[in-house]
PDB file of C-alpha atoms in Angstrom:
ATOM      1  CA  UNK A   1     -55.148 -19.163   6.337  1.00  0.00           C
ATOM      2  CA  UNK A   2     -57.654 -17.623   4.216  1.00  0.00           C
ATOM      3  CA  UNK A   3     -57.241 -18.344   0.035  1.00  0.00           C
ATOM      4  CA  UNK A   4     -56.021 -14.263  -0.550  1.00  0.00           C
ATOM      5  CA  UNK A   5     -53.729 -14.511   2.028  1.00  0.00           C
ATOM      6  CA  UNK A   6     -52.279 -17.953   0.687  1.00  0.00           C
ATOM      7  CA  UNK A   7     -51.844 -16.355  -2.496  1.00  0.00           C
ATOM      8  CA  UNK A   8     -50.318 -13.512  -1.799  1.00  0.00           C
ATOM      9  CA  UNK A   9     -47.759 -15.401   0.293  1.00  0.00           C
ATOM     10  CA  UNK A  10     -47.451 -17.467  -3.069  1.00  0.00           C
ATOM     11  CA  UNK A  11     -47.074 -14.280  -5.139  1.00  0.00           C
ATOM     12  CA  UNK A  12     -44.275 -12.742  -3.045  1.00  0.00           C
ATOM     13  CA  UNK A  13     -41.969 -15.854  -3.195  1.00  0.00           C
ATOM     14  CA  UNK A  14     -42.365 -16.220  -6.664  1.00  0.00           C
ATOM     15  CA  UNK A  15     -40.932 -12.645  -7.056  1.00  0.00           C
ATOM     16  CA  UNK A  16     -38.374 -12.676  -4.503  1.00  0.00           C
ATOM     17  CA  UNK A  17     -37.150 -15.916  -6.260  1.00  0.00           C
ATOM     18  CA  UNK A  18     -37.184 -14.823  -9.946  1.00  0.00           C
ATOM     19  CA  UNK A  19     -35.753 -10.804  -8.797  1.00  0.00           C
ATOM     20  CA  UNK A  20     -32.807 -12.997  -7.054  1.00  0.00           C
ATOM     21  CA  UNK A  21     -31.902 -15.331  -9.980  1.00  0.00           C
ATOM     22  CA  UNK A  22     -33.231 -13.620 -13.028  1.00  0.00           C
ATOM     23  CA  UNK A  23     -32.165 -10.127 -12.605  1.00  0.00           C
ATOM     24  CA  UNK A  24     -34.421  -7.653 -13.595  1.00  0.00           C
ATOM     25  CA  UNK A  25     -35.144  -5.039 -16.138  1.00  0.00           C
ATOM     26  CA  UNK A  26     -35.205  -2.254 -13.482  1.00  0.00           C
ATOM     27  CA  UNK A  27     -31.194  -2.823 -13.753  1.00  0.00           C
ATOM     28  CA  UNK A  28     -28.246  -3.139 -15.667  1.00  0.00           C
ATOM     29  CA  UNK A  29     -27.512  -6.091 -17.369  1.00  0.00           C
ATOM     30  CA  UNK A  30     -24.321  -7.560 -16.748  1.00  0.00           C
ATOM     31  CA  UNK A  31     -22.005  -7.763 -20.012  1.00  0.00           C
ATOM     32  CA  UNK A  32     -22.716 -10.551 -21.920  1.00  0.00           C
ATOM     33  CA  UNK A  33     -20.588 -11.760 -24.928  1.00  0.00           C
ATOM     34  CA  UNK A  34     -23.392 -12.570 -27.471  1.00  0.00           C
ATOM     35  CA  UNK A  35     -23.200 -14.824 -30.456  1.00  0.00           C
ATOM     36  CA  UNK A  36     -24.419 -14.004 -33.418  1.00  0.00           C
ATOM     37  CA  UNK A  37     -28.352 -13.855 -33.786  1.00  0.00           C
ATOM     38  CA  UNK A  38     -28.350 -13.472 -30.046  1.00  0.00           C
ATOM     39  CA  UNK A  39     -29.946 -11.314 -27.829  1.00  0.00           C
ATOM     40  CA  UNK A  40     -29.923 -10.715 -23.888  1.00  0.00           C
ATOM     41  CA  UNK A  41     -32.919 -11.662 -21.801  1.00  0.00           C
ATOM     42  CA  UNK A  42     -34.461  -9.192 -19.520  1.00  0.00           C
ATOM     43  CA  UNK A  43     -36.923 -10.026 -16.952  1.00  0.00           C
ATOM     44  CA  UNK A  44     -39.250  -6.947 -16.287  1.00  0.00           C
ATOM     45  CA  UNK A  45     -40.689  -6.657 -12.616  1.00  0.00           C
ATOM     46  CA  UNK A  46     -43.946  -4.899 -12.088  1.00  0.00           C
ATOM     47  CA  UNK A  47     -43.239  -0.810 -12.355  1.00  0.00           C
ATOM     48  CA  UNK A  48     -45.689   2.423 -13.445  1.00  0.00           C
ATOM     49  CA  UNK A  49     -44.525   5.320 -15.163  1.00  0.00           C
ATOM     50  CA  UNK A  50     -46.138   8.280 -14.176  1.00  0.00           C
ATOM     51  CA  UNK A  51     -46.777  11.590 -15.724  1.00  0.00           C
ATOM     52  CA  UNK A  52     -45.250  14.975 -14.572  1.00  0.00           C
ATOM     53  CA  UNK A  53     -48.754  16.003 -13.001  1.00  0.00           C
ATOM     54  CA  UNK A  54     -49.531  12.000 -11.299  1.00  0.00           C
ATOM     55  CA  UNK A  55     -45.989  12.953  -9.879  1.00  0.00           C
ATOM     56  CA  UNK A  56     -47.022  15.627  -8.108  1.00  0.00           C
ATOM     57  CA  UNK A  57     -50.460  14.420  -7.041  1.00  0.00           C
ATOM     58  CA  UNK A  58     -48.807  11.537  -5.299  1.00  0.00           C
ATOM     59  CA  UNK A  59     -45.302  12.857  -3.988  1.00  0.00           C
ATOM     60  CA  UNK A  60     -46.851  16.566  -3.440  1.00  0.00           C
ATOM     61  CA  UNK A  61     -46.374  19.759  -5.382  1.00  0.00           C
ATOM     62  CA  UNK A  62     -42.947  20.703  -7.266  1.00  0.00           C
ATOM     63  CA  UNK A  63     -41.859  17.249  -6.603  1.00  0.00           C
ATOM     64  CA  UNK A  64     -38.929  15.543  -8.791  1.00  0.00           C
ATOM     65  CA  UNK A  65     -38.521  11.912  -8.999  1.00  0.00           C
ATOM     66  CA  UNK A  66     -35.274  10.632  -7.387  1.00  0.00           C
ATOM     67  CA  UNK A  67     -32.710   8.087  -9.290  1.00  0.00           C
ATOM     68  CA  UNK A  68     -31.831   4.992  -7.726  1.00  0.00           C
ATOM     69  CA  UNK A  69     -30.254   3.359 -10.869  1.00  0.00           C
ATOM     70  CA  UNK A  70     -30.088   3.457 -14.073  1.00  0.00           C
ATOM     71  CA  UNK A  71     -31.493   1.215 -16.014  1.00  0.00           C
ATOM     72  CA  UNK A  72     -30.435  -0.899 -19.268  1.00  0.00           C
ATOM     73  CA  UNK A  73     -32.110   1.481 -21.723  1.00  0.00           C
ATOM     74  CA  UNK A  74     -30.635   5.210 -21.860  1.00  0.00           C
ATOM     75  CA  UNK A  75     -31.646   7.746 -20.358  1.00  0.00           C
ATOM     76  CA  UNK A  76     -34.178   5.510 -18.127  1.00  0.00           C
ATOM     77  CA  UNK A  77     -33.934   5.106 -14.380  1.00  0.00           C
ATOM     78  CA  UNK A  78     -35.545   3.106 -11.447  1.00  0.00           C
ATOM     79  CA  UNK A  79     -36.551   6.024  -8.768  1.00  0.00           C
ATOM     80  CA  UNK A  80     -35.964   5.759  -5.157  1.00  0.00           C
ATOM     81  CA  UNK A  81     -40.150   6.348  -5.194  1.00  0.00           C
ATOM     82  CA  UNK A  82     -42.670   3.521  -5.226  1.00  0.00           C
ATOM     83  CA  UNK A  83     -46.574   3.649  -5.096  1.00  0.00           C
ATOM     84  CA  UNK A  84     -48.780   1.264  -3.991  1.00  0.00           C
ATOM     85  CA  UNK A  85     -51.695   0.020  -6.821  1.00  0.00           C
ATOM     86  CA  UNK A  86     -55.170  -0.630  -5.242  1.00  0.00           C
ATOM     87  CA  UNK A  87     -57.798  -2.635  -7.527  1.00  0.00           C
ATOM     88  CA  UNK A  88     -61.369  -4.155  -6.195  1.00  0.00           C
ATOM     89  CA  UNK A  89     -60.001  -7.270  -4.586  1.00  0.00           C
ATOM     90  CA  UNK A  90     -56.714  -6.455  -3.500  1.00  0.00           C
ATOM     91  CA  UNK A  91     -53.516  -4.216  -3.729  1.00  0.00           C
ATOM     92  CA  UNK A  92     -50.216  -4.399  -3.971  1.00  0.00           C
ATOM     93  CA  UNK A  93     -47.195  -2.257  -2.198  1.00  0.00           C
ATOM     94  CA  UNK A  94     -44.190  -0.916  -3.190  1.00  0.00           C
ATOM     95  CA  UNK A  95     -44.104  -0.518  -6.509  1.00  0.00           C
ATOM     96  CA  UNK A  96     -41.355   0.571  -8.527  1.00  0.00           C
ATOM     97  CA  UNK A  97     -41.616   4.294 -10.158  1.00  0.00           C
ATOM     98  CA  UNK A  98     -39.200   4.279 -13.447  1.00  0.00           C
ATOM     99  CA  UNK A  99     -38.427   7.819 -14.834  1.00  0.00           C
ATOM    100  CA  UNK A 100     -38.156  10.111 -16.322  1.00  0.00           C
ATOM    101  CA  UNK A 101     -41.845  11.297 -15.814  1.00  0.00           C
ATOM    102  CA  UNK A 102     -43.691  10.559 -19.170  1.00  0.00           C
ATOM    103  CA  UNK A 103     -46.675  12.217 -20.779  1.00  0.00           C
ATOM    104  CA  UNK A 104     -49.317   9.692 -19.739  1.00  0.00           C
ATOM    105  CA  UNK A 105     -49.171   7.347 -16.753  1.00  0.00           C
ATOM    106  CA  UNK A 106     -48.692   3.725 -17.464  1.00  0.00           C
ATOM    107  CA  UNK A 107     -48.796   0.754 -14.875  1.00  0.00           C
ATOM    108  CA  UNK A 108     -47.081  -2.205 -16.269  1.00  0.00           C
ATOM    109  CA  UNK A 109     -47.702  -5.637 -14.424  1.00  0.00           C
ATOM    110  CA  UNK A 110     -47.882  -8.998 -14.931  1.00  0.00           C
ATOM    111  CA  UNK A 111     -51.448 -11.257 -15.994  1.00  0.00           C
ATOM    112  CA  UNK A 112     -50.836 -13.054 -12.311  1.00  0.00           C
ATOM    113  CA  UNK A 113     -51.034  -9.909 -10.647  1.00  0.00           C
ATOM    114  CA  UNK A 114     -54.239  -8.822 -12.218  1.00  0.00           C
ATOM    115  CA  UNK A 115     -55.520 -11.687  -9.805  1.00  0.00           C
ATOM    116  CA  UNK A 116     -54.382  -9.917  -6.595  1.00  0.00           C
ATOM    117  CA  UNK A 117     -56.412  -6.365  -8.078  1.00  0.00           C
ATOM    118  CA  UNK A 118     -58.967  -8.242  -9.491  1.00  0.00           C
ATOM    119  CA  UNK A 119     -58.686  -6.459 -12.542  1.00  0.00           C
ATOM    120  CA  UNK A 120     -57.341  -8.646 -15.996  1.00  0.00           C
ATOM    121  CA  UNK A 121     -54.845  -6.213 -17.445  1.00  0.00           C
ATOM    122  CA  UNK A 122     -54.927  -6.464 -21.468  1.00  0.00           C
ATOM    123  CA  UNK A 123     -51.124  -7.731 -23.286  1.00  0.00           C
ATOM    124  CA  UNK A 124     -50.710  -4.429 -24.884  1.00  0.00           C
ATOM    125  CA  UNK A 125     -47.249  -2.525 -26.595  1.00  0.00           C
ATOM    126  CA  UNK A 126     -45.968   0.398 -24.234  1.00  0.00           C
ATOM    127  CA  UNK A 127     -47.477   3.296 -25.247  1.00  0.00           C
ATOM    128  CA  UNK A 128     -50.975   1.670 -26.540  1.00  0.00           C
ATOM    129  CA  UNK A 129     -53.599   2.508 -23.379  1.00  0.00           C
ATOM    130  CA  UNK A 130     -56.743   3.700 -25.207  1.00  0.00           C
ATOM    131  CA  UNK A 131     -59.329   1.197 -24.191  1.00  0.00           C
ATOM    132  CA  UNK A 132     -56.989  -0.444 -21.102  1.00  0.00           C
ATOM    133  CA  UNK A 133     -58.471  -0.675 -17.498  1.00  0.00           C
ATOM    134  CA  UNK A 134     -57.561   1.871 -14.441  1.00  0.00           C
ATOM    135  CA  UNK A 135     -56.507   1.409 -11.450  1.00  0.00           C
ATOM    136  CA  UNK A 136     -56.284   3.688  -7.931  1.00  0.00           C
ATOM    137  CA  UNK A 137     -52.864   4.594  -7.140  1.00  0.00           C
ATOM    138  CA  UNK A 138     -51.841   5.735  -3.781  1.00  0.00           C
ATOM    139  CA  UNK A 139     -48.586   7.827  -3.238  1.00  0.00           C
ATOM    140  CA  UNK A 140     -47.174   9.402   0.467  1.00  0.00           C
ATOM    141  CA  UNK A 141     -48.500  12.608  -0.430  1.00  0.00           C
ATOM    142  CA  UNK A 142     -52.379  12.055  -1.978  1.00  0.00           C
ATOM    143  CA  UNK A 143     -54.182   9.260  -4.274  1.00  0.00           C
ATOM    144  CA  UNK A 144     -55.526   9.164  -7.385  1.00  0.00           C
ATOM    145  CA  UNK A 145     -57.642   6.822  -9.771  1.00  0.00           C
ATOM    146  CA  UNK A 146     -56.546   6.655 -13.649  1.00  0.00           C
ATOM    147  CA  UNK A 147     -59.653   5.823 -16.331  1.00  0.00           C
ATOM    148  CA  UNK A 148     -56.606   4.306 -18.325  1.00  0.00           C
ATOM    149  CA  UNK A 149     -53.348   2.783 -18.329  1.00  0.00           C
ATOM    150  CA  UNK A 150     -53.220  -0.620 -16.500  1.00  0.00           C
ATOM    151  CA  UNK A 151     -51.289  -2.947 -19.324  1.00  0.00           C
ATOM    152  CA  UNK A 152     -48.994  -6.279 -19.280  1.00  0.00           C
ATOM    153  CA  UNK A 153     -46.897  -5.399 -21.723  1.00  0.00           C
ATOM    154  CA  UNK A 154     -46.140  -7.445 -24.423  1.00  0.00           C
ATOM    155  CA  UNK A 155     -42.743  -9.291 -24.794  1.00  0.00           C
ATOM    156  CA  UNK A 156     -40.810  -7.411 -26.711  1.00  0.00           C
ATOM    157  CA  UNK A 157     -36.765  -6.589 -27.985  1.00  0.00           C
ATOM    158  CA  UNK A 158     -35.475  -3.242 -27.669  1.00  0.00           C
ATOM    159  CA  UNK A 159     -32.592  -2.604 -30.737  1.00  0.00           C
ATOM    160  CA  UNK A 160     -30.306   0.070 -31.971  1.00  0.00           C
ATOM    161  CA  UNK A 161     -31.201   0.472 -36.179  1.00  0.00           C
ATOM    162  CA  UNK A 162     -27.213  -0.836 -36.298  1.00  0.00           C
ATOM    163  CA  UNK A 163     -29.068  -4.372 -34.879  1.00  0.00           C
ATOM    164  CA  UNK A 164     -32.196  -4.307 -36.816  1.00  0.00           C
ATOM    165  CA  UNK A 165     -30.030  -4.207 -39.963  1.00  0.00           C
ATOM    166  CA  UNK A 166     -27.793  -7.189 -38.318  1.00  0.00           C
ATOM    167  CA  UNK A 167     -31.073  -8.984 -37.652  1.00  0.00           C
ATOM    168  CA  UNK A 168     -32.635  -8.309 -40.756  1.00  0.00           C
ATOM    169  CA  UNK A 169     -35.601  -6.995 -38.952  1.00  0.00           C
ATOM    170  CA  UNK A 170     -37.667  -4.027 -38.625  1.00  0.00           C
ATOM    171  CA  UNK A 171     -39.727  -2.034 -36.160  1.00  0.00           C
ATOM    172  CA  UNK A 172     -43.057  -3.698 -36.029  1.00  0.00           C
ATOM    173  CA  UNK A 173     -42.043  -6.807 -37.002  1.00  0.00           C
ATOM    174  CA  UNK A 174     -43.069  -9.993 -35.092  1.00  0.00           C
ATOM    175  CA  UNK A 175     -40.067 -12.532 -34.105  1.00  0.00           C
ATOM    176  CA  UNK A 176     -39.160 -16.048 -32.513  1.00  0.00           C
ATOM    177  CA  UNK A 177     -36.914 -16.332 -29.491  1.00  0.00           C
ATOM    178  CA  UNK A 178     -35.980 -19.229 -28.121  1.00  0.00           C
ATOM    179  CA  UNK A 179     -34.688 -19.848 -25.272  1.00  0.00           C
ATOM    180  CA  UNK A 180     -32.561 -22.756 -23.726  1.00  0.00           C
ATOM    181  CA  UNK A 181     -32.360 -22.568 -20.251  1.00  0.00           C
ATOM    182  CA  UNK A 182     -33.414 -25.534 -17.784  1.00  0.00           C
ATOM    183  CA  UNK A 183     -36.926 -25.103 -19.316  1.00  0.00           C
ATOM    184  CA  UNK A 184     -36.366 -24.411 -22.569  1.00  0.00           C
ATOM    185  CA  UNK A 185     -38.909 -22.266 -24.580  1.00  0.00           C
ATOM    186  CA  UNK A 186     -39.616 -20.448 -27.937  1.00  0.00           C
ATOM    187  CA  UNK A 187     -41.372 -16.808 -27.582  1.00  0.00           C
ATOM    188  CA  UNK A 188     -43.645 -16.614 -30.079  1.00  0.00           C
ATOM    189  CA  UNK A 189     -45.306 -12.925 -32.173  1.00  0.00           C
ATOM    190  CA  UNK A 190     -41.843 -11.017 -30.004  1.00  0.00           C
ATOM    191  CA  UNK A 191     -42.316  -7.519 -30.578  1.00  0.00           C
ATOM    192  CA  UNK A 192     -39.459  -5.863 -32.522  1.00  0.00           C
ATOM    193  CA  UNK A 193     -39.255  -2.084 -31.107  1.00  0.00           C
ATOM    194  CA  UNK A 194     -36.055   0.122 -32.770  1.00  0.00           C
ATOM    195  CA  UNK A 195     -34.676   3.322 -31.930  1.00  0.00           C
ATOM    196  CA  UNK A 196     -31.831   5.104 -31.846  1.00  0.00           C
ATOM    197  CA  UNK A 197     -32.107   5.472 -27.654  1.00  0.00           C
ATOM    198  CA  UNK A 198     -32.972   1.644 -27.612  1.00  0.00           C
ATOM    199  CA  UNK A 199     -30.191  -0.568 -26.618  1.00  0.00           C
ATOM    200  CA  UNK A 200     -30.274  -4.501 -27.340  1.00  0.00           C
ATOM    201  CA  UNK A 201     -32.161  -6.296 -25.538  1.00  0.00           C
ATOM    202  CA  UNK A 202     -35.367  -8.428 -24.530  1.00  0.00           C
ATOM    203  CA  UNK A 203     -38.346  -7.924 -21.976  1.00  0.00           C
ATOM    204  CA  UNK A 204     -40.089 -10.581 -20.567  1.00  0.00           C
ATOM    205  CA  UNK A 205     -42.602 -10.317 -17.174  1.00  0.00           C
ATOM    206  CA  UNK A 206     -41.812 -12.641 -14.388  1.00  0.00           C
ATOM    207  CA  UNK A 207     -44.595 -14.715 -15.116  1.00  0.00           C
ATOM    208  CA  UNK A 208     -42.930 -15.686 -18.936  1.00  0.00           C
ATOM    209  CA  UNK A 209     -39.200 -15.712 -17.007  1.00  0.00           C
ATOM    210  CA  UNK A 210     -40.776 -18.606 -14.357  1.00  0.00           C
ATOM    211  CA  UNK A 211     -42.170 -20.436 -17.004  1.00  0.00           C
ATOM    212  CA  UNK A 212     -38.832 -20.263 -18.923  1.00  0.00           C
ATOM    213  CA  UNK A 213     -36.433 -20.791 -15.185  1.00  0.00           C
ATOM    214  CA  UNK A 214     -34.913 -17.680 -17.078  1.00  0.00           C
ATOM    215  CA  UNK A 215     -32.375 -16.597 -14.902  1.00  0.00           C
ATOM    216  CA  UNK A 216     -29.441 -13.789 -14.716  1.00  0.00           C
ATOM    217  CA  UNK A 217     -28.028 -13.511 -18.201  1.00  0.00           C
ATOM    218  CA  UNK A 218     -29.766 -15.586 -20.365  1.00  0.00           C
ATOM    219  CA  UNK A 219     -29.438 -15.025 -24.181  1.00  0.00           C
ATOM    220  CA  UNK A 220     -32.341 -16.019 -26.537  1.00  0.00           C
ATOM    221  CA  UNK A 221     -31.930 -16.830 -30.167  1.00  0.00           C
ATOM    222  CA  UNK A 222     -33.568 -15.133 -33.070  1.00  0.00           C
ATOM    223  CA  UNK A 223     -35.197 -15.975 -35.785  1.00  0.00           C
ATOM    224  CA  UNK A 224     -37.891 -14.532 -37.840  1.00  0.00           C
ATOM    225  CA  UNK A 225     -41.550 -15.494 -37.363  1.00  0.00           C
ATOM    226  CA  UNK A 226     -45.033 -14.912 -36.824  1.00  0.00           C
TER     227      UNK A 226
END
């Protein structure tokens, strides 16, 4: 067994572990009755959002993007499509579409899978691609390469203004959340993101939710910090 093979192999039981225990971002939450100064835990599988024009270059013309489920934020779904994300040294299959299509197409994935494309993907806020590597993404119906877009996001906490003001926070501001969970840890420079569409809650990428053994409804603690 060759070393890209092994990993791989590695890769895809780490997922299939962490989507099984952790839950996932791509879903509702379950209800959680929260303390105060607490906040849910999300754990945010590899996805791309794609723009109305990628859509169509990779499902064919006129195409629409099909719900599967909603997800925890408004208005945001988990499509029945998925792409597959081709770098120099490697690829990887089945990747999650979220919609609704967006203006620019984003592909959000984890540092550890920048391994498996070869490509280091820069810890970046949603939204912030200028300067970000590209990546060739092949649909059923064509392929295409973006110059841009290829981020890990950045851990961050989605709020309502109601829970900024019950925080005390702002959007922008940079938080601590720790977490106790059978590895306990504190999330350092969290992301505070607030909008009226945003419902509570953290993101974290499977490889912060393994180092955490975050698992399905986990709450973090906040506190402000740098």
């Amino acid at each position: 067994m060759n070393e890209s093979h092994l990993r791989k192999l590695i890769q895809q039981a780490v997922v299939q572990t962490l989507e099984k225990e952790s839950g996932s971002a791509q879903e509702n939450q379950a209800d959680t009755t929260l303390k105060p100064g607490q906040v849910p835990v999300a754990v945010s599988n590899r996805h791309i959002h794609l723009s109305e024009i990628a859509v169509e270059r990779l499902f064919g013309k006129g195409h629409q993007l099909t719900k599967k489920k909603n997800l925890s934020q408004p208005g945001q779904f988990a499509a029945e499509e998925t792409v597959t994300l081709i770098g120099p040294k490697g690829r990887i299959e089945r990747v999650r579409v979220l919609g609704p299509a967006r203006g620019a197409t984003q592909v959000e994935v984890s540092l550890y899978d920048g391994f498996t494309f070869g490509v280091t993907p820069p810890v970046r806020s949603s939204g912030d691609i200028e300067g970000t590597p590209g990546i060739k993404i092949q649909g059923p119906r064509g392929q295409l390469t973006i110059d841009k877009g290829l981020i890990c996001a950045a851990r961050h906490i989605h709020m309502h203004p109601d829970d900024a003001a019950q925080f005390g926070v702002k959007d922008g501001d940079l938080v601590q959340i720790m977490v106790n969970s059978e590895r306990p840890l504190t999330f350092d420079r969290t992301l505070i993101r607030v909008s009226e569409k945003y419902k509570l809650e953290m993101h974290i990428d499977l490889d912060e939710a393994n180092a955490a053994g975050i698992k399905q409804g986990a709450v973090g603690e906040l506190k402000p910090g740098t």
